[in-house]
PDB file of C-alpha atoms and ligand atoms in Angstrom:
ATOM      1  CA  MET L   1     167.333 187.516  89.129  1.00  0.00           C
ATOM      2  CA  LYS L   2     170.609 188.001  87.290  1.00  0.00           C
ATOM      3  CA  ILE L   3     171.372 185.594  84.482  1.00  0.00           C
ATOM      4  CA  TRP L   4     174.360 185.530  82.142  1.00  0.00           C
ATOM      5  CA  VAL L   5     173.671 183.949  78.789  1.00  0.00           C
ATOM      6  CA  ALA L   6     175.966 183.027  75.925  1.00  0.00           C
ATOM      7  CA  THR L   7     174.254 184.731  72.974  1.00  0.00           C
ATOM      8  CA  GLU L   8     171.925 187.574  72.003  1.00  0.00           C
ATOM      9  CA  ASP L   9     169.618 184.957  70.497  1.00  0.00           C
ATOM     10  CA  ILE L  10     169.211 183.186  73.842  1.00  0.00           C
ATOM     11  CA  ALA L  11     168.635 186.562  75.518  1.00  0.00           C
ATOM     12  CA  ASP L  12     165.945 187.390  72.919  1.00  0.00           C
ATOM     13  CA  GLY L  13     164.291 184.068  73.649  1.00  0.00           C
ATOM     14  CA  LEU L  14     164.087 184.976  77.351  1.00  0.00           C
ATOM     15  CA  ALA L  15     162.673 188.466  76.739  1.00  0.00           C
ATOM     16  CA  GLY L  16     159.106 187.399  77.606  1.00  0.00           C
ATOM     17  CA  LEU L  17     160.027 186.111  81.063  1.00  0.00           C
ATOM     18  CA  PRO L  18     159.459 188.704  83.795  1.00  0.00           C
ATOM     19  CA  GLY L  19     161.921 189.401  86.602  1.00  0.00           C
ATOM     20  CA  LEU L  20     165.111 188.635  84.691  1.00  0.00           C
ATOM     21  CA  GLU L  21     168.183 190.810  84.449  1.00  0.00           C
ATOM     22  CA  CYS L  22     169.740 189.192  81.411  1.00  0.00           C
ATOM     23  CA  VAL L  23     173.345 189.932  80.432  1.00  0.00           C
ATOM     24  CA  VAL L  24     175.032 188.501  77.328  1.00  0.00           C
ATOM     25  CA  TYR L  25     178.542 187.178  77.975  1.00  0.00           C
ATOM     26  CA  ASP L  26     179.981 185.151  75.113  1.00  0.00           C
ATOM     27  CA  GLY L  27     183.116 184.152  76.995  1.00  0.00           C
ATOM     28  CA  THR L  28     185.396 186.631  75.230  1.00  0.00           C
ATOM     29  CA  GLY L  29     186.277 190.259  75.882  1.00  0.00           C
ATOM     30  CA  PRO L  30     185.856 192.119  79.155  1.00  0.00           C
ATOM     31  CA  LEU L  31     183.831 190.484  81.902  1.00  0.00           C
ATOM     32  CA  PRO L  32     180.468 192.183  82.545  1.00  0.00           C
ATOM     33  CA  ALA L  33     180.002 193.787  85.973  1.00  0.00           C
ATOM     34  CA  GLY L  34     178.327 191.954  88.838  1.00  0.00           C
ATOM     35  CA  ILE L  35     179.775 188.434  88.524  1.00  0.00           C
ATOM     36  CA  ASP L  36     179.030 187.888  92.230  1.00  0.00           C
ATOM     37  CA  GLU L  37     175.292 188.455  91.578  1.00  0.00           C
ATOM     38  CA  VAL L  38     174.900 185.888  88.797  1.00  0.00           C
ATOM     39  CA  GLU L  39     172.340 183.290  89.893  1.00  0.00           C
ATOM     40  CA  VAL L  40     172.034 181.410  86.608  1.00  0.00           C
ATOM     41  CA  TRP L  41     174.780 180.983  84.028  1.00  0.00           C
ATOM     42  CA  VAL L  42     174.263 179.773  80.481  1.00  0.00           C
ATOM     43  CA  PRO L  43     177.909 179.526  79.412  1.00  0.00           C
ATOM     44  CA  PRO L  44     179.127 179.765  75.820  1.00  0.00           C
ATOM     45  CA  LEU L  45     179.449 176.844  73.394  1.00  0.00           C
ATOM     46  CA  VAL L  46     183.235 177.171  73.452  1.00  0.00           C
ATOM     47  CA  PRO L  47     184.117 177.356  77.162  1.00  0.00           C
ATOM     48  CA  ALA L  48     185.274 180.742  78.439  1.00  0.00           C
ATOM     49  CA  ALA L  49     188.949 181.014  79.353  1.00  0.00           C
ATOM     50  CA  ASP L  50     189.451 180.185  83.031  1.00  0.00           C
ATOM     51  CA  THR L  51     185.972 178.733  83.475  1.00  0.00           C
ATOM     52  CA  PRO L  52     186.866 177.309  86.927  1.00  0.00           C
ATOM     53  CA  GLY L  53     188.026 180.786  87.998  1.00  0.00           C
ATOM     54  CA  LEU L  54     184.757 182.369  86.819  1.00  0.00           C
ATOM     55  CA  MET L  55     182.715 179.715  88.627  1.00  0.00           C
ATOM     56  CA  ALA L  56     184.656 180.344  91.824  1.00  0.00           C
ATOM     57  CA  ARG L  57     183.793 184.056  91.614  1.00  0.00           C
ATOM     58  CA  MET L  58     180.060 183.438  91.056  1.00  0.00           C
ATOM     59  CA  SER L  59     179.169 183.397  94.746  1.00  0.00           C
ATOM     60  CA  ALA L  60     175.395 183.689  94.104  1.00  0.00           C
ATOM     61  CA  LEU L  61     175.357 180.920  91.465  1.00  0.00           C
ATOM     62  CA  ARG L  62     172.591 178.297  91.759  1.00  0.00           C
ATOM     63  CA  LEU L  63     172.272 176.894  88.234  1.00  0.00           C
ATOM     64  CA  ILE L  64     174.545 176.267  85.263  1.00  0.00           C
ATOM     65  CA  GLN L  65     172.538 175.403  82.161  1.00  0.00           C
ATOM     66  CA  THR L  66     174.905 174.467  79.367  1.00  0.00           C
ATOM     67  CA  VAL L  67     174.215 174.872  75.661  1.00  0.00           C
ATOM     68  CA  THR L  68     176.185 171.681  75.073  1.00  0.00           C
ATOM     69  CA  ALA L  69     175.516 168.027  75.693  1.00  0.00           C
ATOM     70  CA  GLY L  70     178.975 167.747  77.253  1.00  0.00           C
ATOM     71  CA  VAL L  71     179.425 169.238  80.735  1.00  0.00           C
ATOM     72  CA  ASP L  72     183.091 168.341  81.217  1.00  0.00           C
ATOM     73  CA  PRO L  73     184.310 171.968  81.562  1.00  0.00           C
ATOM     74  CA  TYR L  74     181.986 172.548  84.586  1.00  0.00           C
ATOM     75  CA  ARG L  75     181.396 169.258  86.328  1.00  0.00           C
ATOM     76  CA  PRO L  76     184.712 168.985  88.216  1.00  0.00           C
ATOM     77  CA  TYR L  77     184.405 172.531  89.630  1.00  0.00           C
ATOM     78  CA  LEU L  78     180.786 172.457  90.753  1.00  0.00           C
ATOM     79  CA  ALA L  79     179.983 173.679  94.282  1.00  0.00           C
ATOM     80  CA  ASP L  80     177.438 171.542  96.202  1.00  0.00           C
ATOM     81  CA  HIS L  81     174.662 174.130  96.037  1.00  0.00           C
ATOM     82  CA  VAL L  82     174.889 174.574  92.241  1.00  0.00           C
ATOM     83  CA  THR L  83     172.720 172.486  89.901  1.00  0.00           C
ATOM     84  CA  LEU L  84     174.179 171.520  86.534  1.00  0.00           C
ATOM     85  CA  CYS L  85     171.912 170.824  83.549  1.00  0.00           C
ATOM     86  CA  ASN L  86     173.000 169.944  80.048  1.00  0.00           C
ATOM     87  CA  ALA L  87     171.440 170.560  76.644  1.00  0.00           C
ATOM     88  CA  ARG L  88     170.442 166.958  75.995  1.00  0.00           C
ATOM     89  CA  GLY L  89     168.641 166.722  72.683  1.00  0.00           C
ATOM     90  CA  VAL L  90     169.629 170.109  71.331  1.00  0.00           C
ATOM     91  CA  HIS L  91     172.506 168.800  69.208  1.00  0.00           C
ATOM     92  CA  ASP L  92     171.069 165.391  68.320  1.00  0.00           C
ATOM     93  CA  ALA L  93     170.047 166.349  64.783  1.00  0.00           C
ATOM     94  CA  GLY L  94     173.199 168.320  63.937  1.00  0.00           C
ATOM     95  CA  THR L  95     175.639 165.840  65.429  1.00  0.00           C
ATOM     96  CA  ALA L  96     173.921 162.750  64.000  1.00  0.00           C
ATOM     97  CA  GLU L  97     173.820 164.392  60.586  1.00  0.00           C
ATOM     98  CA  TRP L  98     177.525 165.292  60.848  1.00  0.00           C
ATOM     99  CA  ALA L  99     178.394 161.700  61.757  1.00  0.00           C
ATOM    100  CA  VAL L 100     176.534 160.331  58.715  1.00  0.00           C
ATOM    101  CA  GLY L 101     178.170 162.908  56.445  1.00  0.00           C
ATOM    102  CA  ALA L 102     181.622 162.356  57.918  1.00  0.00           C
ATOM    103  CA  MET L 103     181.557 158.562  57.624  1.00  0.00           C
ATOM    104  CA  ILE L 104     180.363 158.824  54.032  1.00  0.00           C
ATOM    105  CA  ALA L 105     183.018 161.458  53.275  1.00  0.00           C
ATOM    106  CA  VAL L 106     185.776 159.122  54.458  1.00  0.00           C
ATOM    107  CA  LEU L 107     184.349 155.937  52.937  1.00  0.00           C
ATOM    108  CA  ARG L 108     183.717 157.602  49.557  1.00  0.00           C
ATOM    109  CA  ASP L 109     187.082 159.471  49.548  1.00  0.00           C
ATOM    110  CA  PHE L 110     185.462 162.921  49.352  1.00  0.00           C
ATOM    111  CA  PRO L 111     188.559 164.670  50.832  1.00  0.00           C
ATOM    112  CA  GLU L 112     190.762 163.144  48.068  1.00  0.00           C
ATOM    113  CA  PHE L 113     188.270 164.093  45.368  1.00  0.00           C
ATOM    114  CA  ALA L 114     188.058 167.628  46.787  1.00  0.00           C
ATOM    115  CA  ALA L 115     191.866 167.871  46.659  1.00  0.00           C
ATOM    116  CA  ALA L 116     191.853 166.538  43.068  1.00  0.00           C
ATOM    117  CA  GLN L 117     189.173 169.095  42.164  1.00  0.00           C
ATOM    118  CA  ALA L 118     191.361 171.876  43.580  1.00  0.00           C
ATOM    119  CA  ARG L 119     194.141 170.658  41.251  1.00  0.00           C
ATOM    120  CA  GLY L 120     191.725 170.364  38.291  1.00  0.00           C
ATOM    121  CA  THR L 121     192.406 166.619  38.069  1.00  0.00           C
ATOM    122  CA  TRP L 122     189.862 163.979  36.933  1.00  0.00           C
ATOM    123  CA  ALA L 123     191.107 161.264  39.329  1.00  0.00           C
ATOM    124  CA  ARG L 124     188.732 158.277  38.920  1.00  0.00           C
ATOM    125  CA  HIS L 125     189.021 155.420  41.365  1.00  0.00           C
ATOM    126  CA  TYR L 126     186.849 152.938  43.226  1.00  0.00           C
ATOM    127  CA  THR L 127     185.952 153.845  46.802  1.00  0.00           C
ATOM    128  CA  GLY L 128     184.487 152.185  49.860  1.00  0.00           C
ATOM    129  CA  VAL L 129     180.758 152.353  50.568  1.00  0.00           C
ATOM    130  CA  LEU L 130     178.521 152.520  53.606  1.00  0.00           C
ATOM    131  CA  ALA L 131     176.006 149.937  52.330  1.00  0.00           C
ATOM    132  CA  ASP L 132     176.402 146.427  53.801  1.00  0.00           C
ATOM    133  CA  SER L 133     178.680 147.624  56.590  1.00  0.00           C
ATOM    134  CA  THR L 134     178.415 147.326  60.358  1.00  0.00           C
ATOM    135  CA  VAL L 135     178.275 150.593  62.288  1.00  0.00           C
ATOM    136  CA  LEU L 136     179.155 150.343  65.968  1.00  0.00           C
ATOM    137  CA  ILE L 137     177.782 153.220  68.038  1.00  0.00           C
ATOM    138  CA  VAL L 138     179.804 153.627  71.237  1.00  0.00           C
ATOM    139  CA  GLY L 139     177.849 155.773  73.708  1.00  0.00           C
ATOM    140  CA  TYR L 140     174.272 155.045  72.733  1.00  0.00           C
ATOM    141  CA  GLY L 141     172.244 157.961  74.117  1.00  0.00           C
ATOM    142  CA  SER L 142     169.925 160.453  72.455  1.00  0.00           C
ATOM    143  CA  ILE L 143     172.497 161.372  69.752  1.00  0.00           C
ATOM    144  CA  GLY L 144     173.083 157.678  69.087  1.00  0.00           C
ATOM    145  CA  GLU L 145     169.343 157.123  68.663  1.00  0.00           C
ATOM    146  CA  ALA L 146     169.190 160.080  66.260  1.00  0.00           C
ATOM    147  CA  LEU L 147     172.115 158.610  64.329  1.00  0.00           C
ATOM    148  CA  GLU L 148     170.442 155.210  64.123  1.00  0.00           C
ATOM    149  CA  ARG L 149     167.250 156.823  62.768  1.00  0.00           C
ATOM    150  CA  ARG L 150     169.260 158.615  60.086  1.00  0.00           C
ATOM    151  CA  LEU L 151     171.172 155.467  59.141  1.00  0.00           C
ATOM    152  CA  SER L 152     168.001 153.417  58.781  1.00  0.00           C
ATOM    153  CA  GLY L 153     167.904 153.869  55.001  1.00  0.00           C
ATOM    154  CA  PHE L 154     171.558 153.032  54.378  1.00  0.00           C
ATOM    155  CA  GLU L 155     171.365 149.223  54.501  1.00  0.00           C
ATOM    156  CA  VAL L 156     173.777 148.903  57.414  1.00  0.00           C
ATOM    157  CA  GLU L 157     173.791 146.815  60.538  1.00  0.00           C
ATOM    158  CA  ILE L 158     173.811 148.907  63.707  1.00  0.00           C
ATOM    159  CA  VAL L 159     175.421 147.660  66.910  1.00  0.00           C
ATOM    160  CA  ARG L 160     174.770 149.736  70.040  1.00  0.00           C
ATOM    161  CA  VAL L 161     177.041 150.066  73.060  1.00  0.00           C
ATOM    162  CA  ALA L 162     176.441 151.990  76.289  1.00  0.00           C
ATOM    163  CA  ARG L 163     178.183 152.064  79.667  1.00  0.00           C
ATOM    164  CA  THR L 164     175.942 149.275  80.936  1.00  0.00           C
ATOM    165  CA  ALA L 165     174.032 146.709  78.877  1.00  0.00           C
ATOM    166  CA  ARG L 166     170.251 147.087  78.507  1.00  0.00           C
ATOM    167  CA  GLY L 167     167.913 145.313  76.105  1.00  0.00           C
ATOM    168  CA  ASP L 168     169.475 145.387  72.651  1.00  0.00           C
ATOM    169  CA  VAL L 169     172.273 147.705  73.789  1.00  0.00           C
ATOM    170  CA  HIS L 170     175.580 146.024  74.638  1.00  0.00           C
ATOM    171  CA  GLY L 171     177.674 147.003  77.657  1.00  0.00           C
ATOM    172  CA  GLN L 172     181.040 148.732  77.261  1.00  0.00           C
ATOM    173  CA  ASP L 173     182.762 145.597  78.607  1.00  0.00           C
ATOM    174  CA  GLU L 174     181.736 143.758  75.407  1.00  0.00           C
ATOM    175  CA  LEU L 175     183.671 146.166  73.184  1.00  0.00           C
ATOM    176  CA  PRO L 176     186.724 143.908  72.693  1.00  0.00           C
ATOM    177  CA  ASP L 177     184.456 141.305  71.067  1.00  0.00           C
ATOM    178  CA  LEU L 178     182.417 143.811  69.047  1.00  0.00           C
ATOM    179  CA  LEU L 179     185.220 145.952  67.600  1.00  0.00           C
ATOM    180  CA  PRO L 180     186.668 143.388  65.155  1.00  0.00           C
ATOM    181  CA  ASP L 181     183.361 143.176  63.244  1.00  0.00           C
ATOM    182  CA  ALA L 182     182.742 146.916  62.862  1.00  0.00           C
ATOM    183  CA  ASP L 183     183.458 148.785  59.625  1.00  0.00           C
ATOM    184  CA  VAL L 184     182.648 152.127  61.252  1.00  0.00           C
ATOM    185  CA  VAL L 185     183.030 152.931  64.969  1.00  0.00           C
ATOM    186  CA  VAL L 186     181.240 156.109  66.066  1.00  0.00           C
ATOM    187  CA  LEU L 187     182.232 157.634  69.416  1.00  0.00           C
ATOM    188  CA  LEU L 188     179.451 159.512  71.202  1.00  0.00           C
ATOM    189  CA  VAL L 189     180.461 158.942  74.835  1.00  0.00           C
ATOM    190  CA  PRO L 190     180.652 161.806  77.342  1.00  0.00           C
ATOM    191  CA  ALA L 191     184.083 162.911  78.558  1.00  0.00           C
ATOM    192  CA  THR L 192     184.403 161.425  82.037  1.00  0.00           C
ATOM    193  CA  ALA L 193     187.208 159.868  84.069  1.00  0.00           C
ATOM    194  CA  ASP L 194     185.847 156.557  82.732  1.00  0.00           C
ATOM    195  CA  THR L 195     186.166 157.431  79.063  1.00  0.00           C
ATOM    196  CA  ALA L 196     189.444 159.405  79.129  1.00  0.00           C
ATOM    197  CA  GLY L 197     191.839 157.601  76.784  1.00  0.00           C
ATOM    198  CA  MET L 198     189.301 154.794  76.273  1.00  0.00           C
ATOM    199  CA  VAL L 199     190.262 154.543  72.611  1.00  0.00           C
ATOM    200  CA  ASP L 200     193.865 153.527  73.181  1.00  0.00           C
ATOM    201  CA  ALA L 201     196.294 151.362  71.210  1.00  0.00           C
ATOM    202  CA  ARG L 202     194.544 148.170  72.374  1.00  0.00           C
ATOM    203  CA  PHE L 203     191.093 149.444  71.389  1.00  0.00           C
ATOM    204  CA  LEU L 204     192.382 150.514  67.973  1.00  0.00           C
ATOM    205  CA  ALA L 205     194.224 147.225  67.471  1.00  0.00           C
ATOM    206  CA  ARG L 206     190.882 145.395  67.857  1.00  0.00           C
ATOM    207  CA  MET L 207     189.415 147.377  64.938  1.00  0.00           C
ATOM    208  CA  LYS L 208     189.499 145.669  61.555  1.00  0.00           C
ATOM    209  CA  ASP L 209     191.844 146.775  58.754  1.00  0.00           C
ATOM    210  CA  GLY L 210     190.429 149.726  56.842  1.00  0.00           C
ATOM    211  CA  ALA L 211     187.776 150.513  59.480  1.00  0.00           C
ATOM    212  CA  VAL L 212     186.782 154.133  60.105  1.00  0.00           C
ATOM    213  CA  LEU L 213     186.831 155.763  63.546  1.00  0.00           C
ATOM    214  CA  VAL L 214     184.345 158.643  63.803  1.00  0.00           C
ATOM    215  CA  ASN L 215     184.819 160.903  66.841  1.00  0.00           C
ATOM    216  CA  ALA L 216     181.901 163.209  67.627  1.00  0.00           C
ATOM    217  CA  ALA L 217     182.502 162.895  71.378  1.00  0.00           C
ATOM    218  CA  ARG L 218     185.581 164.569  72.840  1.00  0.00           C
ATOM    219  CA  GLY L 219     189.240 164.516  71.862  1.00  0.00           C
ATOM    220  CA  SER L 220     190.172 163.233  75.329  1.00  0.00           C
ATOM    221  CA  VAL L 221     188.398 159.930  74.615  1.00  0.00           C
ATOM    222  CA  VAL L 222     191.058 159.016  72.026  1.00  0.00           C
ATOM    223  CA  ASP L 223     194.782 158.527  72.560  1.00  0.00           C
ATOM    224  CA  THR L 224     195.941 160.787  69.726  1.00  0.00           C
ATOM    225  CA  ASP L 225     199.407 159.204  69.402  1.00  0.00           C
ATOM    226  CA  ALA L 226     197.919 155.712  69.179  1.00  0.00           C
ATOM    227  CA  LEU L 227     195.475 156.868  66.502  1.00  0.00           C
ATOM    228  CA  LEU L 228     198.259 158.637  64.614  1.00  0.00           C
ATOM    229  CA  ALA L 229     200.286 155.418  64.584  1.00  0.00           C
ATOM    230  CA  GLU L 230     197.358 153.507  63.023  1.00  0.00           C
ATOM    231  CA  LEU L 231     196.690 156.268  60.472  1.00  0.00           C
ATOM    232  CA  GLN L 232     200.340 156.493  59.489  1.00  0.00           C
ATOM    233  CA  LYS L 233     200.397 152.726  58.878  1.00  0.00           C
ATOM    234  CA  GLU L 234     197.278 153.340  56.699  1.00  0.00           C
ATOM    235  CA  ARG L 235     195.535 150.569  58.633  1.00  0.00           C
ATOM    236  CA  LEU L 236     192.638 152.697  59.949  1.00  0.00           C
ATOM    237  CA  ARG L 237     190.897 155.845  58.760  1.00  0.00           C
ATOM    238  CA  ALA L 238     189.197 158.522  60.856  1.00  0.00           C
ATOM    239  CA  ALA L 239     186.706 161.379  60.809  1.00  0.00           C
ATOM    240  CA  LEU L 240     187.281 163.729  63.726  1.00  0.00           C
ATOM    241  CA  ASP L 241     185.172 166.662  64.861  1.00  0.00           C
ATOM    242  CA  VAL L 242     187.108 166.792  68.109  1.00  0.00           C
ATOM    243  CA  THR L 243     190.788 166.355  68.843  1.00  0.00           C
ATOM    244  CA  ALA L 244     193.269 166.361  71.698  1.00  0.00           C
ATOM    245  CA  PRO L 245     194.703 168.935  71.787  1.00  0.00           C
ATOM    246  CA  GLU L 246     191.903 171.217  70.666  1.00  0.00           C
ATOM    247  CA  PRO L 247     192.131 173.440  68.715  1.00  0.00           C
ATOM    248  CA  LEU L 248     194.658 171.310  66.841  1.00  0.00           C
ATOM    249  CA  PRO L 249     197.898 173.330  66.537  1.00  0.00           C
ATOM    250  CA  ARG L 250     198.876 174.322  63.012  1.00  0.00           C
ATOM    251  CA  ASP L 251     201.888 171.990  62.825  1.00  0.00           C
ATOM    252  CA  HIS L 252     200.229 168.942  64.437  1.00  0.00           C
ATOM    253  CA  PRO L 253     200.918 165.696  62.495  1.00  0.00           C
ATOM    254  CA  LEU L 254     197.227 164.729  62.631  1.00  0.00           C
ATOM    255  CA  TRP L 255     196.421 167.372  59.989  1.00  0.00           C
ATOM    256  CA  THR L 256     198.448 165.575  57.351  1.00  0.00           C
ATOM    257  CA  ALA L 257     198.052 161.949  58.428  1.00  0.00           C
ATOM    258  CA  PRO L 258     196.699 159.715  55.670  1.00  0.00           C
ATOM    259  CA  GLY L 259     193.003 158.838  55.725  1.00  0.00           C
ATOM    260  CA  VAL L 260     191.868 161.474  58.220  1.00  0.00           C
ATOM    261  CA  PHE L 261     189.106 164.026  57.742  1.00  0.00           C
ATOM    262  CA  ILE L 262     189.004 166.780  60.368  1.00  0.00           C
ATOM    263  CA  THR L 263     186.363 169.386  61.141  1.00  0.00           C
ATOM    264  CA  PRO L 264     186.845 172.003  63.896  1.00  0.00           C
ATOM    265  CA  HIS L 265     184.242 170.867  66.498  1.00  0.00           C
ATOM    266  CA  VAL L 266     181.285 172.008  64.430  1.00  0.00           C
ATOM    267  CA  ALA L 267     178.988 168.963  64.446  1.00  0.00           C
ATOM    268  CA  GLY L 268     176.404 170.802  66.536  1.00  0.00           C
ATOM    269  CA  SER L 269     177.046 174.307  65.189  1.00  0.00           C
ATOM    270  CA  THR L 270     174.015 174.698  62.939  1.00  0.00           C
ATOM    271  CA  PRO L 271     170.769 176.690  62.839  1.00  0.00           C
ATOM    272  CA  ALA L 272     168.955 173.548  64.039  1.00  0.00           C
ATOM    273  CA  SER L 273     170.955 173.648  67.283  1.00  0.00           C
ATOM    274  CA  VAL L 274     170.473 177.415  67.623  1.00  0.00           C
ATOM    275  CA  ARG L 275     166.669 177.038  67.372  1.00  0.00           C
ATOM    276  CA  ARG L 276     166.580 174.124  69.793  1.00  0.00           C
ATOM    277  CA  THR L 277     168.951 175.866  72.236  1.00  0.00           C
ATOM    278  CA  ARG L 278     166.769 178.976  72.354  1.00  0.00           C
ATOM    279  CA  LYS L 279     163.693 176.895  73.174  1.00  0.00           C
ATOM    280  CA  LEU L 280     165.459 174.675  75.712  1.00  0.00           C
ATOM    281  CA  ILE L 281     166.897 177.645  77.622  1.00  0.00           C
ATOM    282  CA  HIS L 282     163.574 179.490  77.594  1.00  0.00           C
ATOM    283  CA  ASP L 283     161.651 176.489  78.921  1.00  0.00           C
ATOM    284  CA  GLN L 284     164.280 175.627  81.506  1.00  0.00           C
ATOM    285  CA  ILE L 285     164.547 179.176  82.896  1.00  0.00           C
ATOM    286  CA  ALA L 286     160.734 179.408  83.026  1.00  0.00           C
ATOM    287  CA  ARG L 287     160.753 176.176  85.062  1.00  0.00           C
ATOM    288  CA  TYR L 288     163.536 177.495  87.320  1.00  0.00           C
ATOM    289  CA  MET L 289     161.690 180.745  88.001  1.00  0.00           C
ATOM    290  CA  SER L 290     158.410 179.032  88.832  1.00  0.00           C
ATOM    291  CA  GLY L 291     160.124 176.426  91.021  1.00  0.00           C
ATOM    292  CA  GLU L 292     159.223 173.478  88.763  1.00  0.00           C
ATOM    293  CA  PRO L 293     161.617 170.537  88.517  1.00  0.00           C
ATOM    294  CA  LEU L 294     164.395 171.144  85.997  1.00  0.00           C
ATOM    295  CA  LYS L 295     165.140 168.900  83.048  1.00  0.00           C
ATOM    296  CA  ASN L 296     168.505 167.306  82.168  1.00  0.00           C
ATOM    297  CA  VAL L 297     169.926 167.584  85.692  1.00  0.00           C
ATOM    298  CA  ILE L 298     173.349 165.934  85.741  1.00  0.00           C
ATOM    299  CA  THR L 299     173.755 163.555  88.644  1.00  0.00           C
ATOM    300  CA  GLY L 300     176.171 160.721  89.388  1.00  0.00           C
ATOM    301  CA  LEU L 301     178.943 160.062  86.932  1.00  0.00           C
ATOM    302  CA  TYR L 302     176.883 161.593  84.131  1.00  0.00           C
TER     303      TYR L 302
HETATM  304  C1  GLV I   1     179.224 169.703  71.819  1.00  0.00           C
HETATM  305  O1  GLV I   1     180.356 169.401  71.739  1.00  0.00           O
HETATM  306  C2  GLV I   1     178.346 169.289  72.895  1.00  0.00           C
HETATM  307  O2  GLV I   1     178.835 168.779  73.922  1.00  0.00           O
HETATM  308  O3  GLV I   1     177.135 169.481  72.783  1.00  0.00           O
END
């Protein structure tokens, strides 16, 4: 069975499985031969250029197993006979840890202190703090749970929101009432037709003065111009691991907007994710080859 995988490390992890012809394709450079024989594709973390075109040429394709939680680059182009599985769980630790670090960085003015350090300036001032604040997690799935576990020692109140209400998780329709009380709003929703532009001018207007928007989801979830307007008024602050457009062009006004801390979509790019990815792909391909049910199959809207 021919499988294309994103990294040498994933290929190494599969070495013990018999019957595999494993080819590493990291999404850059020349395309390996035999695209029409690829039965399983483990695409790269950063989607290959013309992913829909590649998928259309993979006539033998049966399974796409992503190394990401998000499946937005594949889902709209999926043929009926192809199963799509995501990497649920793999990036929980890295992304949750990034979100904690990013909200603290913004609240405690780390970017300003780093800039002052670069100038050799001892610039003392009071800052905000995470303690005693309310953190609203929008898109409460496995990353949200990991974030809540990590925040448990920070003396904050956590409010959970998912698409539909369940137990102590609020439904998305309650957001207008929940936003005004949140000091930090963390976005962890998947990119779907439902969430595109969800954080628009009205959403942002419901957030309290000085609140921090943390985006570890996708740039498309936020209306960039509406966010820029709030940042430029210095009414809201933001920590963004994802942006629209992405990568952010060099001259984009978001880079220099006040109160924004930007990282280049790296929340999950850590050795923890690499280790977990290797294991997930190994176990999933072993299941596929022995005909066992696959994990993390994407059905319905998500
Ligand atoms: C990263 O962005 C992911 O979707 O896992």
